[in-house]
Tab-separated table of C-alpha atoms in Angstrom:
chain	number	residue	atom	x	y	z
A	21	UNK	CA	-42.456	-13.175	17.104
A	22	UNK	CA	-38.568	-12.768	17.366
A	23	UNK	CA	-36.570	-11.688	20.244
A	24	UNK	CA	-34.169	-9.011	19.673
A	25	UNK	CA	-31.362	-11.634	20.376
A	26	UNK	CA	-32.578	-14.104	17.750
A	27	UNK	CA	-32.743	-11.019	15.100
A	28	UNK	CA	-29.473	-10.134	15.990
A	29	UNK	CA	-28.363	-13.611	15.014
A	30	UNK	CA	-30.221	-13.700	12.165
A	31	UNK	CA	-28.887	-10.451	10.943
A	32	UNK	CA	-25.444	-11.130	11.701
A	33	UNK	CA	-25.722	-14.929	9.958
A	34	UNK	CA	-27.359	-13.025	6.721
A	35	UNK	CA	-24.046	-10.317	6.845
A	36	UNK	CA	-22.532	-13.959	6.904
A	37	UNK	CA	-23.922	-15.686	4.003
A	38	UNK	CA	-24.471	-12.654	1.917
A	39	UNK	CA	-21.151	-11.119	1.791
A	40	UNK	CA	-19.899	-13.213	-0.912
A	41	UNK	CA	-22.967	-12.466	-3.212
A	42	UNK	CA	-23.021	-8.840	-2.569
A	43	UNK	CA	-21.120	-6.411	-4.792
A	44	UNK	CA	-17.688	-5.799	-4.714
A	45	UNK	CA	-16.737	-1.969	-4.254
A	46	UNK	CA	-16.054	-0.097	-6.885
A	47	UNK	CA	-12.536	1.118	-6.966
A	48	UNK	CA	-11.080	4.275	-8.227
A	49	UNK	CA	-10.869	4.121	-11.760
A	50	UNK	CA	-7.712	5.369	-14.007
A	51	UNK	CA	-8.461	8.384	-16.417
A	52	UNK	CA	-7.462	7.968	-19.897
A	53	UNK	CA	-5.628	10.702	-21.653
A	54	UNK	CA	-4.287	10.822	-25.321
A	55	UNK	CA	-0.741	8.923	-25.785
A	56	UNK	CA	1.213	7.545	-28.297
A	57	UNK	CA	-1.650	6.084	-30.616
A	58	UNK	CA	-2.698	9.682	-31.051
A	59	UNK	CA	-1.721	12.215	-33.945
A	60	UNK	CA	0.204	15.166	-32.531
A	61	UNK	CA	1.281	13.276	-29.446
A	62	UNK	CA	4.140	14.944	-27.894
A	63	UNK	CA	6.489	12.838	-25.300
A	64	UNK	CA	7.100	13.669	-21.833
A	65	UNK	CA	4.465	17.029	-22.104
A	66	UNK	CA	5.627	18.904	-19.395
A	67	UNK	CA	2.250	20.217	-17.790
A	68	UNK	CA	0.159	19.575	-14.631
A	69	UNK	CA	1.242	18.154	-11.657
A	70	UNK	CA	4.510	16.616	-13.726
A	71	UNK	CA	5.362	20.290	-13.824
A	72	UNK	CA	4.730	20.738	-10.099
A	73	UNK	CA	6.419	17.739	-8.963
A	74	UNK	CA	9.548	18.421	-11.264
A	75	UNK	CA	9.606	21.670	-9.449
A	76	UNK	CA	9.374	21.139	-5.963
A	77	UNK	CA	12.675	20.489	-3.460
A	78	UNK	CA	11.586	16.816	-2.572
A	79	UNK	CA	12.532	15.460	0.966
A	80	UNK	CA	13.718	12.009	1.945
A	81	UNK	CA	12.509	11.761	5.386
A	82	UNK	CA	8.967	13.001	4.431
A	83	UNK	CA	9.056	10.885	1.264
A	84	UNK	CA	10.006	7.582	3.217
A	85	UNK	CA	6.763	8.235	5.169
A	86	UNK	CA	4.652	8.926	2.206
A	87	UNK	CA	6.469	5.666	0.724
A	88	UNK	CA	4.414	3.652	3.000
A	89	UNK	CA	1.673	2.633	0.580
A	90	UNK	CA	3.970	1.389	-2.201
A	91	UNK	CA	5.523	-0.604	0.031
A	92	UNK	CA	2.613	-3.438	-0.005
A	93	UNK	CA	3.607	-4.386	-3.874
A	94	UNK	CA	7.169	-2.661	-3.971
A	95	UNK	CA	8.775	-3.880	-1.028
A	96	UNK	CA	10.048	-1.922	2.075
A	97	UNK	CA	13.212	-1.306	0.499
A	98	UNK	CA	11.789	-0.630	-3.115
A	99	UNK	CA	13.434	-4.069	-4.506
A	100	UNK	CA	10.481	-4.935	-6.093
A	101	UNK	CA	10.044	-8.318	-6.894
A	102	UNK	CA	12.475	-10.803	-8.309
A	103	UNK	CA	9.983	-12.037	-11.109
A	104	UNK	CA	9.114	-8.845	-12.355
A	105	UNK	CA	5.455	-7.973	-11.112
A	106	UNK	CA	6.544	-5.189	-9.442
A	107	UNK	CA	9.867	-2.918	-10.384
A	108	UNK	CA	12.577	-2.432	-8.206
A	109	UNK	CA	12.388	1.529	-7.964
A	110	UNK	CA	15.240	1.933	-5.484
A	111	UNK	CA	17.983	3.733	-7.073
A	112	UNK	CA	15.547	5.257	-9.768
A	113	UNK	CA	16.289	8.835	-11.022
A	114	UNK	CA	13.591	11.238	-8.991
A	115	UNK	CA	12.980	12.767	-12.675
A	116	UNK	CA	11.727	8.860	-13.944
A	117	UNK	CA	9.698	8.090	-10.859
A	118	UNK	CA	7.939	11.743	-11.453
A	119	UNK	CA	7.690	10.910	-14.663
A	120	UNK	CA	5.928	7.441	-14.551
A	121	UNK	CA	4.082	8.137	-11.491
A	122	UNK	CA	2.523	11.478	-12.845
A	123	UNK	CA	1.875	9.723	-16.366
A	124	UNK	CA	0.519	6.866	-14.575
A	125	UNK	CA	-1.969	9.604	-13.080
A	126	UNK	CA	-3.020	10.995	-15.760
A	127	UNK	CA	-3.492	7.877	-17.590
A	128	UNK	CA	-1.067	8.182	-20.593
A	129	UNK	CA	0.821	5.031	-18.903
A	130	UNK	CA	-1.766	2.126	-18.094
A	131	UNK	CA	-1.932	1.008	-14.907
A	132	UNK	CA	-5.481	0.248	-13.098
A	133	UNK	CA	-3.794	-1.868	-10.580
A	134	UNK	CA	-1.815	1.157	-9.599
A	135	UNK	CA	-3.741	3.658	-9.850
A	136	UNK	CA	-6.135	3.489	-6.500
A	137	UNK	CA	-2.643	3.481	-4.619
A	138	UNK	CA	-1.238	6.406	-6.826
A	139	UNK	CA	-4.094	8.943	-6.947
A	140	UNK	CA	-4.106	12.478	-5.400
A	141	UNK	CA	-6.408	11.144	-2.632
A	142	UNK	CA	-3.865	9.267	-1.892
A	143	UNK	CA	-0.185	10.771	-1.765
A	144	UNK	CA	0.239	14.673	-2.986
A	145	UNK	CA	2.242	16.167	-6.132
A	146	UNK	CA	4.542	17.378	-2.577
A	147	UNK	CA	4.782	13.859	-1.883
A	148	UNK	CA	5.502	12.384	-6.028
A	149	UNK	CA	8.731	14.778	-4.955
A	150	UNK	CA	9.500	13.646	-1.600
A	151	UNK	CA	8.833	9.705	-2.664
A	152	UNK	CA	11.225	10.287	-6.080
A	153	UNK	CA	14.341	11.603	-3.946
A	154	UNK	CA	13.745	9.188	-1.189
A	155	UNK	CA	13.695	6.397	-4.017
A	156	UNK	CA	16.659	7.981	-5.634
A	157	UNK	CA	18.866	7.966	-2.710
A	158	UNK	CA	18.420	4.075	-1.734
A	159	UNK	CA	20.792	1.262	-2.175
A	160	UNK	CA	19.554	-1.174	-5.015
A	161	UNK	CA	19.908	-4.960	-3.271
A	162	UNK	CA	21.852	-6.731	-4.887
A	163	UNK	CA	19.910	-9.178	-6.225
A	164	UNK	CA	17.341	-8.751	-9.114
A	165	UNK	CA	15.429	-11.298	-11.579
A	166	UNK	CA	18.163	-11.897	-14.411
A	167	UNK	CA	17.274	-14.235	-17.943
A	168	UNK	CA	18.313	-17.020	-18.558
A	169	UNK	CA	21.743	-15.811	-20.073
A	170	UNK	CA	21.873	-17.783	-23.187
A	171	UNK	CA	22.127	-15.047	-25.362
A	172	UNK	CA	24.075	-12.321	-23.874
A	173	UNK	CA	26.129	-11.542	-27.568
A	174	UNK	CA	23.258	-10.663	-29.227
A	175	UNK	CA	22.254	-8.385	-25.927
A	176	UNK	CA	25.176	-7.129	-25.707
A	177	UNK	CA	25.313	-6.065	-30.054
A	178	UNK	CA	21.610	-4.856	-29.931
A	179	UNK	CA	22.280	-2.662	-26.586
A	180	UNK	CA	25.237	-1.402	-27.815
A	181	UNK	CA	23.686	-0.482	-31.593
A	182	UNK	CA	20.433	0.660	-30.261
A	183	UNK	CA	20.066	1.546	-26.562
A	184	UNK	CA	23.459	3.390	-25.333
A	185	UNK	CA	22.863	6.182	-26.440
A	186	UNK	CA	19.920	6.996	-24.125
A	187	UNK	CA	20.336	4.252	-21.771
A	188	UNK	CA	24.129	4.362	-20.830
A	189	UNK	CA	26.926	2.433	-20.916
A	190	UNK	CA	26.484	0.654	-17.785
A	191	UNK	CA	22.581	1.056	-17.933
A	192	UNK	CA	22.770	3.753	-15.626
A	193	UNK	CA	20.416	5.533	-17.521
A	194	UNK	CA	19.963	9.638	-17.464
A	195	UNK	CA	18.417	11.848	-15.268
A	196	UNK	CA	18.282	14.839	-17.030
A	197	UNK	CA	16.941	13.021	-20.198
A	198	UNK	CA	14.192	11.076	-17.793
A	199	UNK	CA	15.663	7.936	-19.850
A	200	UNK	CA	15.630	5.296	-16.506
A	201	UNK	CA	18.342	3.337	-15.037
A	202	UNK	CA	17.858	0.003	-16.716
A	203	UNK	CA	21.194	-1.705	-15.055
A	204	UNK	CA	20.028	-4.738	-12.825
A	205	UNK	CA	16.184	-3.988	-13.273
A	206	UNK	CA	14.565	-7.385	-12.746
A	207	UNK	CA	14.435	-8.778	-16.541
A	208	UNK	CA	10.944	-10.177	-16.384
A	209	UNK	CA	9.963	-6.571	-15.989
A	210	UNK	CA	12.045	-5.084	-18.926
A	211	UNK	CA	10.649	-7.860	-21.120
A	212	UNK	CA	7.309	-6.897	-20.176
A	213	UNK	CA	7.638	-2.879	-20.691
A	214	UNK	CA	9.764	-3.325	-23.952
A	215	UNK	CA	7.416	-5.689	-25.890
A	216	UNK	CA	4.571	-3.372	-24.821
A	217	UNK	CA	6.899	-0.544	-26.089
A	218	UNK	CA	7.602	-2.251	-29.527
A	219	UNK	CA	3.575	-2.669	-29.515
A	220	UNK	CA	2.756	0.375	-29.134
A	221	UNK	CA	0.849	-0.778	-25.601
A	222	UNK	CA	2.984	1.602	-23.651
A	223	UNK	CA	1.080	4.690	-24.523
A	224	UNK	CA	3.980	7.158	-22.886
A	225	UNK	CA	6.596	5.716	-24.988
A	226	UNK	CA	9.612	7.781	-26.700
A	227	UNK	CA	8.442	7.337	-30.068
A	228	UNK	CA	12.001	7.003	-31.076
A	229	UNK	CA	12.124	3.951	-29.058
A	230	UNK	CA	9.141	2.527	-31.123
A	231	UNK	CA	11.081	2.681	-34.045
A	232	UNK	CA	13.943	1.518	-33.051
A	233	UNK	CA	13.383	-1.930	-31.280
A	234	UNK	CA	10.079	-1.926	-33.911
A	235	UNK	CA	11.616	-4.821	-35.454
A	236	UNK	CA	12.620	-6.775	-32.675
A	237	UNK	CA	11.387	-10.299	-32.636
A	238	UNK	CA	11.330	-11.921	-29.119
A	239	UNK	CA	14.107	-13.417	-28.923
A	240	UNK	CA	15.543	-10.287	-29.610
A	241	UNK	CA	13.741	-8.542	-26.993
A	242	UNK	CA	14.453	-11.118	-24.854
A	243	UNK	CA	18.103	-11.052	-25.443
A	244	UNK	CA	18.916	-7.632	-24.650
A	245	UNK	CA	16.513	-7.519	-21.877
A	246	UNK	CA	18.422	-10.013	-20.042
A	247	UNK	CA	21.990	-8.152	-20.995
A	248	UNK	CA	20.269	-4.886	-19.474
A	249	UNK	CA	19.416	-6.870	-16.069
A	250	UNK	CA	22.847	-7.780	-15.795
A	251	UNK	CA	24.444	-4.327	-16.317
A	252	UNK	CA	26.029	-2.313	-13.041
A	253	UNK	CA	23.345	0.233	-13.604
A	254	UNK	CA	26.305	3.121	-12.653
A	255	UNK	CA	29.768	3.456	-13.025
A	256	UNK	CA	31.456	1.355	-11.220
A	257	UNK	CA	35.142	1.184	-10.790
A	258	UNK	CA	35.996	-1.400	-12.513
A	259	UNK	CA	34.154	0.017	-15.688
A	260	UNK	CA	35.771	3.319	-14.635
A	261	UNK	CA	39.050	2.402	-15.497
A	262	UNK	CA	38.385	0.703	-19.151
A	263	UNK	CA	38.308	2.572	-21.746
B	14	UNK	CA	-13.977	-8.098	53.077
B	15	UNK	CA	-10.278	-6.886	51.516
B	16	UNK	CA	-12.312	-7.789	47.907
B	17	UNK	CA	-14.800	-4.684	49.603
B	18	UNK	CA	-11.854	-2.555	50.222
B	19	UNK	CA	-10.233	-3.068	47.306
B	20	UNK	CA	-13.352	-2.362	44.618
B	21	UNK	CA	-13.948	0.860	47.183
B	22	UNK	CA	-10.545	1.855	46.361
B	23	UNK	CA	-10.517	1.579	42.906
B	24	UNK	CA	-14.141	3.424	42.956
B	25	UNK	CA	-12.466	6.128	44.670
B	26	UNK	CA	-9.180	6.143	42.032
B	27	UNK	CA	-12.366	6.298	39.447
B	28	UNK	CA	-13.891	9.443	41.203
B	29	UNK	CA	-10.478	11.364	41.135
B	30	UNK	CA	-9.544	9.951	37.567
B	31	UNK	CA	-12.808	11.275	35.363
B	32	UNK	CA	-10.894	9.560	32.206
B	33	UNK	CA	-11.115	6.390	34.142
B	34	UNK	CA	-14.676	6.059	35.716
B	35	UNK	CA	-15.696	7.526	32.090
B	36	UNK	CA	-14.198	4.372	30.589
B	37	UNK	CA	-15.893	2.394	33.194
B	38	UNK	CA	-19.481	3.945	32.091
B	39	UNK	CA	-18.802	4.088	28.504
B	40	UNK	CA	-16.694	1.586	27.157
B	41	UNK	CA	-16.069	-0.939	29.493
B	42	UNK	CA	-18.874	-3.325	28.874
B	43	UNK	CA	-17.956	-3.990	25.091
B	44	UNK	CA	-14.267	-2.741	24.953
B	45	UNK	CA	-12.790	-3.739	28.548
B	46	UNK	CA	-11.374	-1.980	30.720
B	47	UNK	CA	-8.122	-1.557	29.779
B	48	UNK	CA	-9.339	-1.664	26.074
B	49	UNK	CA	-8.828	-5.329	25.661
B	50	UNK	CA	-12.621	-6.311	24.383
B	51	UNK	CA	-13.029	-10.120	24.513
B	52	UNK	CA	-16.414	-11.213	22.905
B	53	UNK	CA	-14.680	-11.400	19.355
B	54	UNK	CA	-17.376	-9.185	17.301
B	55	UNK	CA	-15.900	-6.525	20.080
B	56	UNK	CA	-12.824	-4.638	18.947
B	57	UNK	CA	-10.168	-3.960	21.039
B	58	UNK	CA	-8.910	-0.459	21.669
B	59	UNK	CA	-5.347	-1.214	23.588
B	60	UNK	CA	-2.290	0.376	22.148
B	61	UNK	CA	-4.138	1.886	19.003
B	62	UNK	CA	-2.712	5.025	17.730
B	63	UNK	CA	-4.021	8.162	18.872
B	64	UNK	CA	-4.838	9.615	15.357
B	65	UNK	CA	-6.802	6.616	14.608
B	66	UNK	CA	-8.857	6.628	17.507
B	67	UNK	CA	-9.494	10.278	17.514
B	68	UNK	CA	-10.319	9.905	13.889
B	69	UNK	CA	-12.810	6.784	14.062
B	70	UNK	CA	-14.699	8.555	17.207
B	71	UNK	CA	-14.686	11.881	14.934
B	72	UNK	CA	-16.241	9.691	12.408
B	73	UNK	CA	-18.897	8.194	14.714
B	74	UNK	CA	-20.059	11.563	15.450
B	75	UNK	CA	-20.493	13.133	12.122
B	76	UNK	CA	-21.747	10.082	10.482
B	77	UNK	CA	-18.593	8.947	8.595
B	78	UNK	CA	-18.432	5.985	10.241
B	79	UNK	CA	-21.917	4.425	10.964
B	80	UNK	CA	-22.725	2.239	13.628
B	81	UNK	CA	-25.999	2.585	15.491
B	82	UNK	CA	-24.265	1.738	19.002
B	83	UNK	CA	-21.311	4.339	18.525
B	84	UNK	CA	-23.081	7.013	17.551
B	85	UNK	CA	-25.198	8.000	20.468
B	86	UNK	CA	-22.487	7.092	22.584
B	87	UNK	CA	-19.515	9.233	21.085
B	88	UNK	CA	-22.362	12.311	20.876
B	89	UNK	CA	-23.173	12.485	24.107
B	90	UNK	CA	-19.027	13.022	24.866
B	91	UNK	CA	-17.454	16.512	25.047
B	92	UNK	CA	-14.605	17.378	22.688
B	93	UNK	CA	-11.928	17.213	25.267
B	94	UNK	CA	-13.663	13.565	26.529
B	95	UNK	CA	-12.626	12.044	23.230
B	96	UNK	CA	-9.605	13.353	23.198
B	97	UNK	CA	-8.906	12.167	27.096
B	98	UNK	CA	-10.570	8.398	25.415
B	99	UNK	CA	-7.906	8.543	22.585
B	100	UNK	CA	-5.003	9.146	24.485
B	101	UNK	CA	-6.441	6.621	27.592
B	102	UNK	CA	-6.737	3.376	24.954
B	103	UNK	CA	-3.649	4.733	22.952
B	104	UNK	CA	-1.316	4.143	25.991
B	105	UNK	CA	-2.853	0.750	27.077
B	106	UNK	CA	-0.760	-2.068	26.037
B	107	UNK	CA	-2.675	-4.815	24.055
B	108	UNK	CA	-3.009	-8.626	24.678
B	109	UNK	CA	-2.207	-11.143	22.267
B	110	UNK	CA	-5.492	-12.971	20.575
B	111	UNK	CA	-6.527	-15.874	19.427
B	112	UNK	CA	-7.489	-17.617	16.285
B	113	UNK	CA	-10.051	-19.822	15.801
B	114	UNK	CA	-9.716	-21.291	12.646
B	115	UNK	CA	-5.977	-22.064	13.205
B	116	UNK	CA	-6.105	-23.951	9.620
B	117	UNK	CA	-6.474	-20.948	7.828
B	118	UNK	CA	-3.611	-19.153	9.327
B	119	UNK	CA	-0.722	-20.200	6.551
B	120	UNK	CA	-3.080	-18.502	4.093
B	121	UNK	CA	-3.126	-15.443	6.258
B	122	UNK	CA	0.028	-15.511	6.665
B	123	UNK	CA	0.651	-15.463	2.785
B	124	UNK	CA	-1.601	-12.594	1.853
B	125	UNK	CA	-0.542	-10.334	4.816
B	126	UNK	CA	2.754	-10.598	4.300
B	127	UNK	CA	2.927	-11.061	-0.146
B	128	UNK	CA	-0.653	-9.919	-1.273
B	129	UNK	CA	-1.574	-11.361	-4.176
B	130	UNK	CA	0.399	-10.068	-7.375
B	131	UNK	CA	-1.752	-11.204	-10.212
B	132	UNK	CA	-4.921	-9.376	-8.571
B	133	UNK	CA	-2.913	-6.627	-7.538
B	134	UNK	CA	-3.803	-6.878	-3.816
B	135	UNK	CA	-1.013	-4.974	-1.755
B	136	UNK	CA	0.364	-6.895	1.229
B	137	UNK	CA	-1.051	-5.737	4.455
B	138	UNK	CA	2.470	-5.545	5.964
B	139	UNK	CA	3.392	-2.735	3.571
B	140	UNK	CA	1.047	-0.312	5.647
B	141	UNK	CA	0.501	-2.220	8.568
B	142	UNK	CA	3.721	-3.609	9.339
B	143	UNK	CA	5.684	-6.805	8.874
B	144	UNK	CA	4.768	-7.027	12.902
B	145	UNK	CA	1.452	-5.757	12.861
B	146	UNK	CA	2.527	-2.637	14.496
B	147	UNK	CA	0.632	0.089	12.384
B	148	UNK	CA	1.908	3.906	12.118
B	149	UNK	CA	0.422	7.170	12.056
B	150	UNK	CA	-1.400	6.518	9.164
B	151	UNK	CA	-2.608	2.636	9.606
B	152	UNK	CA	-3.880	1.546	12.770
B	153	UNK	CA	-1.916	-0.928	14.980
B	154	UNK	CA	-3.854	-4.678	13.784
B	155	UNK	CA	-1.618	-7.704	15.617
B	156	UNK	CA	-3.332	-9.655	18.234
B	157	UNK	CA	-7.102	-7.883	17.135
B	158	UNK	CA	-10.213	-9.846	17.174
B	159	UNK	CA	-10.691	-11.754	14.032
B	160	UNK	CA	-14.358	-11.703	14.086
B	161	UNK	CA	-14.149	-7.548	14.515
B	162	UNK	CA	-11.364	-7.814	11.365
B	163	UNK	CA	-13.591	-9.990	9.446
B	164	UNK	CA	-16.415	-7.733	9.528
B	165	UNK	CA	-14.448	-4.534	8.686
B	166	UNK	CA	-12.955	-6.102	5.984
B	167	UNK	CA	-15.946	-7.106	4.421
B	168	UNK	CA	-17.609	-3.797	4.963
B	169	UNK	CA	-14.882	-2.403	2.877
B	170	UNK	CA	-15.153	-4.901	0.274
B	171	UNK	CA	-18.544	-4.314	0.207
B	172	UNK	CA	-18.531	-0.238	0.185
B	173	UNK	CA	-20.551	-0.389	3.733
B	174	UNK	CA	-17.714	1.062	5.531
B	175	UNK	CA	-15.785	4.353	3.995
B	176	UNK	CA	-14.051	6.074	6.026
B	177	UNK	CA	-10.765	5.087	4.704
B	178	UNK	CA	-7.864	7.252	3.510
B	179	UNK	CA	-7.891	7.967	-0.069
B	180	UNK	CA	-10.252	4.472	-0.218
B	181	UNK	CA	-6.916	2.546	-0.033
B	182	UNK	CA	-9.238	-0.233	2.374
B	183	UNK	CA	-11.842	-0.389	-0.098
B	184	UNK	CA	-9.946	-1.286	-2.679
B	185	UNK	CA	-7.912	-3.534	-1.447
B	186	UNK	CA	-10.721	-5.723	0.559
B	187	UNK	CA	-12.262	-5.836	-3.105
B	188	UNK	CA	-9.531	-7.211	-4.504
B	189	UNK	CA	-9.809	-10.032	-2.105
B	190	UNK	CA	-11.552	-12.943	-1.874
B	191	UNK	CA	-13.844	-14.232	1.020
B	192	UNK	CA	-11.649	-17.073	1.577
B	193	UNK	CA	-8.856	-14.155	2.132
B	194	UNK	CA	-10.380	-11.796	4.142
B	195	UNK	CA	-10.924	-14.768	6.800
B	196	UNK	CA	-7.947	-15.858	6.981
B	197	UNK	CA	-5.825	-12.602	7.301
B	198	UNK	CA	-8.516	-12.194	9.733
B	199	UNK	CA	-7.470	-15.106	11.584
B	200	UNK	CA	-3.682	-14.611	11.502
B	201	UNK	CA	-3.559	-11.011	12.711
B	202	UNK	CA	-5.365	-12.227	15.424
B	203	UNK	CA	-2.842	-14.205	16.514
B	204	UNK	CA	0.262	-12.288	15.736
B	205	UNK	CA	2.837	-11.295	18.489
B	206	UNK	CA	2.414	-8.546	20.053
B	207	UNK	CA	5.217	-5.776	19.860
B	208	UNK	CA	4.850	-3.771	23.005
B	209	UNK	CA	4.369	0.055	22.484
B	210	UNK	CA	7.295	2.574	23.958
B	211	UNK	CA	6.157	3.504	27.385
């Protein structure tokens, strides 16, 4: 016969010894929607909450509070990380981060270690406009992850052949086209996205973008990845004035 | 004799402050008086944001939060007595803690403030603070028990505690290993604490 005081103990040593056999909580899980391995697939679908978010008058202040559980991966001030797990978003067109972040949702852009901090338990379509202009409006630090600039040329020919066009001259990207700001985006990370571009891994990819850099080897990838990490990312005034 | 004179006193403060003697009848024996629990399973209430405590007593009542102890407890309270509880413990200031397996701390001291990228575990300073602090939406966690940390953290990682926001705790705890959940456990515990704005 036990005393209540020696089951307590015994209770609270099994909680003890059992919690690393006991099953691990399930966590939200992404939802998979039809992408660029599909027939028919049409980029950038405006629909849904992408629609809704696109549409709504976003604000800073409410979007730096909503900002809070990003911050964990993406940094306080949205530099991301230097070796390219995470993205530096600050500076981002609020038309790209709706973009991504409502793809990401709907599970046309694969991310499962996103998605339980992304979901609409989690921040509102109010707040995917509120984060996106907060985002928008921050200074990018100035440093970011760079490669290992051996083979800037070949960056520099590839970029300027293939990526300009969409991408800008100074990598500053395009709002209006939701084509991102790729200037002084950690290179690690533009490796990453563009091979799984060329792969056909990144399943909200322009499929004009597939074609293009289909052909890339690595090196090639590699090369104008680290040119794009090393571009202003705007017009700056140096750039301004040549030609 | 002034000892006497001093505990009739404060009885008498108690009798014209209902807040205070119900503090003395309610929470006192596990949480302290001034919300500052010391037996380590305990936690302590001190400085903890309003919303939080109104929303973990809320909890208690309506099942969302389970706990045997609480339950009864938080039921037999008016409306306007939790409220009076949540604002009482919110404006208490909170005394730094102490951890007992000081060898763990550097590893605590890692995950809260980096996470883990491969396994996609946030760090804890993104919500909680770089000081521990907390905000409206994530409770204040520098200078807490670790024993009471310990045990939440593994109720989350174990799906025995949901109340969480959007299961943000949950997932996270999961994503962490035993080894991890201690020693965040033990570093919080020991953090500085930031004092509130009077």
């Amino acid at each position: 016969m036990s005393t209540p005081l020696q089951r307590m103990l015994g209770a609270a040593l099994a909680g003890t010894l059992g919690a690393g056999s006991l099953l691990a909580a399930e966590e939200p899980r992404q939802p998979w929607s039809p992408g660029i391995e599909t027939s028919g697939y049409e980029w950038n679908q405006m629909r849904g909450e992408k629609l809704i978010a696109l549409s709504q008058q976003g604000d800073p202040l409410r979007g730096e509070i909503a900002y809070e559980v990003c911050k964990g991966c993406h940094e306080a001030d949205a530099r991301g990380e230097i070796d390219g797990s995470y993205p530096r978003l600050a500076g981002q067109h609020a038309t790209v981060l709706i973009k991504q972040l409502t793809d990401v949702r709907a599970g046309v852009r694969d991310n499962q270690k996103m998605y339980p901090y992304a979901n609409e338990h989690v921040i509102t379509p109010q707040e995917i406009a509120d984060i996106a202009i907060y985002l928008q409006g921050l200074q990018a630090p100035a440093e970011n992850g760079l490669g290992s600039g051996e083979r800037l040329q070949r960056g520099d020919d590839l970029y300027g052949d293939h990526c300009k066009e969409c991408h800008g001259r100074h990598g500053e990207g395009d709002a209006d086209g939701f084509y991102p700001r790729v200037g002084r985006q950690h290179y690690a990370y533009l490796l990453r996205e563009a091979r799984m571009i060329r792969d056909g891994e990144r399943r909200n990819a322009h499929p004009e973008m597939v074609d293009v850099i289909d052909s890339y080897s690595e090196d090639d990838l590699a090369a104008v990845a680290d040119y794009m990490s090393r571009l202003p990312g705007a017009r700056t005034e140096a750039s301004a004035k040549s030609p | 004799m002034a000892c006497m004179m001093l505990a009739a006193s404060l009885a008498a403060a108690d009798e014209q402050d209902p807040t205070r003697a119900l503090v003395q009848t309610e929470c006192a024996h596990c949480h302290g008086s001034e919300g500052n629990a010391t037996p380590p399973s305990f936690p302590k209430l001190a400085g903890l944001q309003h919303e939080y405590l109104l929303k973990q007593l809320n909890d208690y009542r309506y099942g969302r939060r389970e706990s045997a102890t609480m339950q009864p407890i938080v039921e037999s309270l008016s409306g306007s007595q939790v409220q009076d509880l949540a604002d009482y413990f919110s404006r208490q200031r909170r005394t730094i803690g102490t951890p007992y397996l000081k060898g763990m701390v550097p590893l605590g001291r890692r995950v809260y403030h980096q996470g883990d990228r491969e396994r996609g575990v946030p760090a804890c300073a993104g919500c909680h603070r770089p000081d521990g602090g907390g905000t409206d939406r994530s409770p204040l966690i520098a200078g807490q028990n670790s024993a009471y940390v310990l045990v939440q953290l593994r109720a989350f990682h174990n799906d025995q505690r949901s109340n969480d926001r959007g299961q943000l705790m949950r997932t996270t705890a999961a994503r962490m290993t035993e080894q991890e959940m201690v020693a965040v456990s033990e570093y919080v515990a020991g953090m500085d604490v930031i004092p509130a704005a009077p």
